[in-house]
Amino acid sequence: MRDSELEMSKVGGDAVALVLAGAVAKGAFAVGAVTHIARENVSIRRIAATSSGALTAAVLGAGMATGRLAQAAEVATDLWLDHGTWSDIAHVTIGDWFHASGLLDTTNVANLVRDGIRQVMGSPPFTAAPSPSKVTLITTRLVPQASTSDALPIYEHPIHFETRDYLDESRWDRIAQAAAASATFPAVFAPTMIDGQPFVDGGAVNNAPISHVLDDPAVRTVMIVTTEASAPDPRVPTGGVDLVGKLADVLINERISQDLASARKTNAVLCRVRDALDATGASAETKRAVLGALGWRQLEFVLVHPDPGLTGTAFSAFFDRDLRRTYIEEGIRAAQAALERATRECAMIGQ
């Protein structure tokens, strides 16, 4: 394998997608991970994100659109450190209290996201990056959309934004509103309204939106950032805040491992199909037709996660700036380790 090929396989070029799972206050970990990824000049062309990951992704989208991913990561880091507090995100409305739809609304959250986008974009005129980019934020509809394939309703609602949306300042409120909707943790926040429809946390339906970056045929590497550790805390919560925090962790992380395993299984099946075609002496035309019909392309999955697990509950860092900083530092270390693993694996394949 030539050095240039190894560099591309290491996670580089324009064929990388980023998936940011939700993690409530532990979302600061993802900011650290992206900070290191940007420092390594990994060119991200797609991001799919949920919940707290969507808040970060919305700001990173401005960096992708303008070729300023490293700057966007710095802005997102500052927002998490300086404004990731309960007092900064809390916004109480009497109507929500009266109707018991939630303790808070997401007005402050949306304002923080919009401010982050503004800091990255700067003043007009805005200059687009050479490569196209796309951000997908996952929300949950409370009024489901009818399915076109069967009678069952669909609650998952992805909202997409491309480079042109970031270059249009009138769209920034829409981006910020979608990010806030994706992070609308049920019961704590009242549903976020978009076009008169109520939405809540995207993590309720899809906290690992891997599938939403696979429609781009140029994507060859998918980096998945999650706070789930390979050896999570085995302690059983006694109740109260500890129990709520543990349940949040379970709901947030359960689908990550299942979706990743499913994606790898699909990869393995397609590899066996390719090998079977080779073994039977199928023509190049037949191989292209069969693999094309199956949507074939080899994908590399790079998992960025803490090991051991992060301290605190899903909510602890809202009250502790030092803990948020620790999460960010852990994210940097985890991304560094993940990229180093990817490089070693590619080197072994090339031997």
Short mmCIF file of C-alpha atoms in Angstrom, two decimals:
data_model
loop_
_atom_site.label_atom_id
_atom_site.label_comp_id
_atom_site.label_asym_id
_atom_site.label_seq_id
_atom_site.Cartn_x
_atom_site.Cartn_y
_atom_site.Cartn_z
CA MET A 1 0.00 0.00 0.00
CA ARG A 2 1.46 3.37 -1.03
CA ASP A 3 1.83 6.14 1.55
CA SER A 4 -0.88 8.21 -0.16
CA GLU A 5 -3.30 5.27 -0.06
CA LEU A 6 -2.50 4.67 3.59
CA GLU A 7 -3.15 8.31 4.40
CA MET A 8 -6.55 8.13 2.73
CA SER A 9 -7.42 4.89 4.50
CA LYS A 10 -6.19 6.31 7.80
CA VAL A 11 -9.26 8.57 7.69
CA GLY A 12 -8.56 11.44 5.38
CA GLY A 13 -9.51 13.00 2.07
CA ASP A 14 -13.10 13.84 1.26
CA ALA A 15 -14.71 10.49 2.00
CA VAL A 16 -15.25 10.70 5.77
CA ALA A 17 -18.54 10.96 7.62
CA LEU A 18 -18.96 11.75 11.30
CA VAL A 19 -21.72 10.39 13.55
CA LEU A 20 -22.19 12.15 16.90
CA ALA A 21 -24.35 10.28 19.37
CA GLY A 22 -26.28 12.08 22.08
CA ALA A 23 -24.99 12.10 25.62
CA VAL A 24 -26.78 14.97 27.46
CA ALA A 25 -24.11 16.80 29.52
CA LYS A 26 -21.47 14.26 28.52
CA GLY A 27 -21.76 15.71 25.02
CA ALA A 28 -18.65 17.76 25.80
CA PHE A 29 -16.72 14.55 25.07
CA ALA A 30 -17.70 14.79 21.39
CA VAL A 31 -16.35 18.34 21.17
CA GLY A 32 -12.96 17.10 22.34
CA ALA A 33 -13.03 14.26 19.83
CA VAL A 34 -13.85 16.57 16.94
CA THR A 35 -11.17 19.01 18.07
CA HIS A 36 -8.49 16.36 17.60
CA ILE A 37 -10.02 15.12 14.34
CA ALA A 38 -9.90 18.67 12.96
CA ARG A 39 -6.30 19.14 14.13
CA GLU A 40 -5.35 16.03 12.15
CA ASN A 41 -6.84 17.65 9.02
CA VAL A 42 -9.40 14.92 8.53
CA SER A 43 -11.77 16.27 5.91
CA ILE A 44 -15.35 15.68 7.05
CA ARG A 45 -18.02 15.96 4.36
CA ARG A 46 -21.02 14.54 6.23
CA ILE A 47 -22.27 14.71 9.82
CA ALA A 48 -25.30 12.98 11.31
CA ALA A 49 -26.04 13.74 14.94
CA THR A 50 -28.57 13.37 17.69
CA SER A 51 -29.38 15.22 20.92
CA SER A 52 -26.31 16.90 22.47
CA GLY A 53 -24.38 15.73 19.42
CA ALA A 54 -26.76 17.77 17.26
CA LEU A 55 -25.89 20.95 19.19
CA THR A 56 -22.23 20.41 18.38
CA ALA A 57 -22.94 19.30 14.81
CA ALA A 58 -24.93 22.44 14.03
CA VAL A 59 -21.91 24.60 14.86
CA LEU A 60 -19.48 22.26 13.10
CA GLY A 61 -21.63 22.54 9.97
CA ALA A 62 -20.62 26.19 9.69
CA GLY A 63 -16.99 25.07 9.77
CA MET A 64 -17.54 22.43 7.08
CA ALA A 65 -19.38 24.90 4.86
CA THR A 66 -16.54 27.43 5.01
CA GLY A 67 -13.50 25.18 5.38
CA ARG A 68 -13.05 26.21 9.03
CA LEU A 69 -13.69 22.96 10.88
CA ALA A 70 -10.88 23.53 13.39
CA GLN A 71 -12.21 27.00 14.20
CA ALA A 72 -15.74 25.62 14.54
CA ALA A 73 -14.47 22.99 16.98
CA GLU A 74 -12.87 25.75 19.06
CA VAL A 75 -16.10 27.75 19.10
CA ALA A 76 -18.10 24.66 20.11
CA THR A 77 -15.56 23.94 22.85
CA ASP A 78 -15.91 27.44 24.29
CA LEU A 79 -19.71 27.19 24.20
CA TRP A 80 -19.65 23.90 26.08
CA LEU A 81 -17.15 25.14 28.65
CA ASP A 82 -18.59 28.59 29.27
CA HIS A 83 -22.30 28.03 28.64
CA GLY A 84 -22.92 24.32 29.17
CA THR A 85 -24.42 25.05 32.57
CA TRP A 86 -27.91 24.47 33.82
CA SER A 87 -28.38 28.20 34.38
CA ASP A 88 -27.37 29.03 30.79
CA ILE A 89 -29.61 26.48 29.10
CA ALA A 90 -32.58 26.83 31.45
CA HIS A 91 -35.44 28.97 30.16
CA VAL A 92 -38.74 28.74 32.00
CA THR A 93 -42.08 29.54 30.38
CA ILE A 94 -45.25 29.77 32.44
CA GLY A 95 -47.26 28.03 29.72
CA ASP A 96 -45.09 24.92 29.80
CA TRP A 97 -45.33 24.76 33.58
CA PHE A 98 -49.10 25.22 33.46
CA HIS A 99 -49.57 22.47 30.86
CA ALA A 100 -47.01 20.21 32.57
CA SER A 101 -45.26 19.61 29.23
CA GLY A 102 -41.81 20.18 30.69
CA LEU A 103 -39.87 22.27 33.18
CA LEU A 104 -38.02 24.32 30.55
CA ASP A 105 -38.09 25.27 26.91
CA THR A 106 -35.15 25.28 24.47
CA THR A 107 -35.04 29.01 23.70
CA ASN A 108 -31.65 29.50 25.35
CA VAL A 109 -30.26 26.35 23.74
CA ALA A 110 -31.22 27.55 20.26
CA ASN A 111 -29.76 31.00 20.95
CA LEU A 112 -26.42 29.47 21.97
CA VAL A 113 -26.28 27.36 18.81
CA ARG A 114 -27.09 30.33 16.61
CA ASP A 115 -24.41 32.39 18.32
CA GLY A 116 -21.91 29.61 17.65
CA ILE A 117 -22.82 29.55 13.96
CA ARG A 118 -22.43 33.33 13.79
CA GLN A 119 -18.98 33.18 15.38
CA VAL A 120 -17.76 30.63 12.86
CA MET A 121 -19.33 32.26 9.79
CA GLY A 122 -18.17 35.79 10.62
CA SER A 123 -19.49 38.66 8.54
CA PRO A 124 -20.84 38.41 4.98
CA PRO A 125 -19.96 37.82 2.23
CA PHE A 126 -19.43 34.17 3.12
CA THR A 127 -17.06 31.96 1.13
CA ALA A 128 -17.96 28.31 0.65
CA ALA A 129 -15.46 25.50 1.06
CA PRO A 130 -14.47 23.71 -2.17
CA SER A 131 -16.15 20.43 -1.16
CA PRO A 132 -19.90 20.12 -0.54
CA SER A 133 -21.07 19.29 2.96
CA LYS A 134 -24.24 18.13 4.67
CA VAL A 135 -25.45 18.01 8.28
CA THR A 136 -28.34 15.77 9.36
CA LEU A 137 -29.96 16.39 12.74
CA ILE A 138 -32.26 13.67 14.11
CA THR A 139 -35.47 14.66 15.89
CA THR A 140 -38.51 12.76 17.17
CA ARG A 141 -41.96 13.74 15.97
CA LEU A 142 -44.69 13.61 18.58
CA VAL A 143 -47.23 13.69 15.77
CA PRO A 144 -45.95 10.84 13.58
CA GLN A 145 -45.60 10.98 9.84
CA ALA A 146 -47.54 8.41 7.86
CA SER A 147 -45.36 5.73 6.31
CA THR A 148 -45.40 5.38 2.53
CA SER A 149 -44.60 1.66 2.65
CA ASP A 150 -47.08 0.39 5.24
CA ALA A 151 -49.68 1.49 7.76
CA LEU A 152 -47.27 1.99 10.67
CA PRO A 153 -46.35 5.56 11.66
CA ILE A 154 -42.81 6.98 11.57
CA TYR A 155 -41.60 9.07 14.51
CA GLU A 156 -37.99 9.63 13.46
CA HIS A 157 -37.58 12.89 11.54
CA PRO A 158 -34.17 13.82 10.11
CA ILE A 159 -33.64 17.47 9.19
CA HIS A 160 -30.95 18.15 6.59
CA PHE A 161 -28.81 21.24 6.04
CA GLU A 162 -26.27 21.76 3.28
CA THR A 163 -23.56 24.31 2.57
CA ARG A 164 -26.03 26.72 0.99
CA ASP A 165 -28.07 26.81 4.21
CA TYR A 166 -25.07 28.04 6.20
CA LEU A 167 -24.23 30.64 3.55
CA ASP A 168 -27.75 32.06 3.96
CA GLU A 169 -27.96 33.94 7.28
CA SER A 170 -31.76 33.77 7.22
CA ARG A 171 -31.45 29.96 7.67
CA TRP A 172 -29.38 30.09 10.86
CA ASP A 173 -32.43 30.29 13.11
CA ARG A 174 -33.83 27.20 11.39
CA ILE A 175 -30.60 25.27 11.93
CA ALA A 176 -30.44 26.31 15.59
CA GLN A 177 -34.11 25.41 16.11
CA ALA A 178 -33.59 21.93 14.62
CA ALA A 179 -30.53 21.35 16.83
CA ALA A 180 -32.48 22.44 19.91
CA ALA A 181 -35.36 20.14 18.94
CA SER A 182 -32.96 17.21 18.64
CA ALA A 183 -31.72 17.94 22.18
CA THR A 184 -35.16 18.36 23.76
CA PHE A 185 -34.82 15.81 26.56
CA PRO A 186 -38.38 14.65 27.39
CA ALA A 187 -39.99 15.83 30.64
CA VAL A 188 -37.06 18.16 31.38
CA PHE A 189 -37.80 20.29 28.31
CA ALA A 190 -41.17 21.03 26.78
CA PRO A 191 -41.40 19.92 23.13
CA THR A 192 -39.72 22.25 20.65
CA MET A 193 -42.11 23.54 17.99
CA ILE A 194 -41.12 23.52 14.32
CA ASP A 195 -43.68 24.69 11.77
CA GLY A 196 -46.38 24.26 14.40
CA GLN A 197 -45.43 20.63 15.14
CA PRO A 198 -43.93 19.38 18.44
CA PHE A 199 -40.57 17.62 18.47
CA VAL A 200 -38.44 16.04 21.20
CA ASP A 201 -35.02 14.43 21.61
CA GLY A 202 -33.86 12.48 18.55
CA GLY A 203 -32.16 10.00 20.86
CA ALA A 204 -35.58 8.57 21.66
CA VAL A 205 -35.70 6.99 18.20
CA ASN A 206 -32.15 6.96 16.85
CA ASN A 207 -29.14 7.89 18.91
CA ALA A 208 -26.68 6.35 16.42
CA PRO A 209 -27.81 7.72 13.03
CA ILE A 210 -25.23 5.78 11.00
CA SER A 211 -27.63 5.13 8.13
CA HIS A 212 -28.02 8.84 7.44
CA VAL A 213 -24.44 9.23 6.19
CA LEU A 214 -24.39 6.16 3.93
CA ASP A 215 -26.40 7.64 1.06
CA ASP A 216 -23.29 9.52 -0.10
CA PRO A 217 -21.41 7.12 -2.41
CA ALA A 218 -18.14 8.95 -1.75
CA VAL A 219 -18.19 8.05 1.94
CA ARG A 220 -15.74 5.26 2.70
CA THR A 221 -15.03 5.89 6.38
CA VAL A 222 -17.54 6.51 9.16
CA MET A 223 -16.29 7.85 12.48
CA ILE A 224 -18.73 7.25 15.34
CA VAL A 225 -18.32 9.28 18.51
CA THR A 226 -20.07 7.90 21.58
CA THR A 227 -19.62 8.14 25.34
CA GLU A 228 -20.38 4.45 25.78
CA ALA A 229 -17.31 2.65 27.12
CA SER A 230 -16.35 -0.95 26.45
CA ALA A 231 -16.27 -1.44 30.24
CA PRO A 232 -19.11 0.69 31.67
CA ASP A 233 -19.64 1.37 35.36
CA PRO A 234 -21.08 -1.87 36.85
CA ARG A 235 -22.57 -0.19 39.90
CA VAL A 236 -26.34 -0.40 40.32
CA PRO A 237 -27.97 3.01 40.98
CA THR A 238 -29.85 3.28 44.27
CA GLY A 239 -32.53 5.65 43.04
CA GLY A 240 -33.27 9.34 42.62
CA VAL A 241 -30.91 11.34 40.42
CA ASP A 242 -28.51 8.39 40.10
CA LEU A 243 -31.26 6.19 38.70
CA VAL A 244 -32.48 8.86 36.28
CA GLY A 245 -28.92 9.44 35.11
CA LYS A 246 -28.30 5.70 34.65
CA LEU A 247 -31.51 5.29 32.66
CA ALA A 248 -30.47 8.21 30.46
CA ASP A 249 -27.12 6.50 29.82
CA VAL A 250 -28.89 3.23 28.95
CA LEU A 251 -31.33 4.87 26.55
CA ILE A 252 -28.57 6.92 24.96
CA ASN A 253 -26.08 4.13 24.40
CA GLU A 254 -28.07 0.93 23.86
CA ARG A 255 -28.63 1.42 20.14
CA ILE A 256 -25.00 2.37 19.41
CA SER A 257 -23.64 -1.14 19.82
CA GLN A 258 -26.60 -2.70 18.00
CA ASP A 259 -26.37 -0.38 14.99
CA LEU A 260 -22.60 -0.69 14.78
CA ALA A 261 -22.84 -4.49 14.93
CA SER A 262 -25.50 -4.43 12.22
CA ALA A 263 -23.37 -2.21 9.98
CA ARG A 264 -20.34 -4.48 10.40
CA LYS A 265 -22.47 -7.55 9.72
CA THR A 266 -23.68 -5.99 6.47
CA ASN A 267 -20.07 -5.27 5.56
CA ALA A 268 -19.13 -8.90 6.20
CA VAL A 269 -22.06 -10.24 4.15
CA LEU A 270 -21.15 -8.05 1.19
CA CYS A 271 -17.55 -9.21 1.45
CA ARG A 272 -18.72 -12.83 1.25
CA VAL A 273 -20.83 -11.99 -1.80
CA ARG A 274 -17.79 -10.47 -3.50
CA ASP A 275 -15.66 -13.51 -2.62
CA ALA A 276 -18.35 -15.87 -3.94
CA LEU A 277 -18.48 -13.96 -7.22
CA ASP A 278 -14.70 -14.21 -7.51
CA ALA A 279 -14.78 -17.95 -6.73
CA THR A 280 -17.36 -18.67 -9.44
CA GLY A 281 -15.41 -16.75 -12.06
CA ALA A 282 -18.11 -14.17 -12.60
CA SER A 283 -17.30 -11.56 -15.20
CA ALA A 284 -16.42 -8.01 -14.22
CA GLU A 285 -19.74 -6.87 -15.67
CA THR A 286 -21.66 -9.38 -13.55
CA LYS A 287 -19.77 -8.37 -10.41
CA ARG A 288 -20.55 -4.71 -11.01
CA ALA A 289 -24.23 -5.47 -11.59
CA VAL A 290 -24.61 -7.67 -8.51
CA LEU A 291 -22.62 -5.48 -6.12
CA GLY A 292 -24.29 -2.36 -7.50
CA ALA A 293 -27.73 -3.86 -6.88
CA LEU A 294 -26.68 -4.60 -3.28
CA GLY A 295 -25.37 -1.08 -2.78
CA TRP A 296 -21.84 -2.44 -2.38
CA ARG A 297 -18.94 -0.43 -1.13
CA GLN A 298 -16.41 -1.32 1.51
CA LEU A 299 -16.82 0.82 4.62
CA GLU A 300 -14.41 1.40 7.45
CA PHE A 301 -15.89 2.13 10.88
CA VAL A 302 -13.79 4.02 13.40
CA LEU A 303 -15.26 4.05 16.90
CA VAL A 304 -14.26 6.92 19.20
CA HIS A 305 -15.24 6.21 22.81
CA PRO A 306 -13.84 6.65 26.33
CA ASP A 307 -12.18 3.74 28.06
CA PRO A 308 -12.76 3.51 30.96
CA GLY A 309 -16.15 5.19 31.09
CA LEU A 310 -16.68 8.85 31.93
CA THR A 311 -17.37 9.73 35.55
CA GLY A 312 -20.65 11.29 36.62
CA THR A 313 -24.20 10.86 35.39
CA ALA A 314 -25.66 12.15 32.15
CA PHE A 315 -26.47 15.43 33.95
CA SER A 316 -23.49 15.96 36.29
CA ALA A 317 -21.46 18.23 34.02
CA PHE A 318 -24.27 20.79 33.77
CA PHE A 319 -23.20 21.82 37.28
CA ASP A 320 -19.42 21.37 37.01
CA ARG A 321 -17.22 23.27 34.53
CA ASP A 322 -14.14 21.27 35.50
CA LEU A 323 -16.00 18.06 34.70
CA ARG A 324 -16.93 19.41 31.26
CA ARG A 325 -13.27 20.23 30.67
CA THR A 326 -12.34 16.69 31.72
CA TYR A 327 -14.84 15.28 29.23
CA ILE A 328 -13.34 17.43 26.46
CA GLU A 329 -9.83 16.25 27.31
CA GLU A 330 -11.03 12.63 27.35
CA GLY A 331 -12.55 13.17 23.90
CA ILE A 332 -9.24 14.44 22.54
CA ARG A 333 -7.40 11.40 23.92
CA ALA A 334 -10.02 8.97 22.63
CA ALA A 335 -9.94 10.42 19.10
CA GLN A 336 -6.15 10.29 19.07
CA ALA A 337 -6.23 6.63 20.12
CA ALA A 338 -8.91 5.79 17.52
CA LEU A 339 -6.97 7.38 14.66
CA GLU A 340 -3.80 5.62 15.73
CA ARG A 341 -5.66 2.28 15.76
CA ALA A 342 -7.03 2.96 12.29
CA THR A 343 -3.54 3.73 11.01
CA ARG A 344 -2.09 0.51 12.47
CA GLU A 345 -4.91 -1.61 11.04
CA CYS A 346 -4.45 -0.12 7.58
CA ALA A 347 -0.70 -0.70 7.78
CA MET A 348 -1.31 -4.38 8.66
CA ILE A 349 -3.67 -4.76 5.71
CA GLY A 350 -1.07 -3.25 3.39
CA GLN A 351 1.71 -5.63 4.47
#
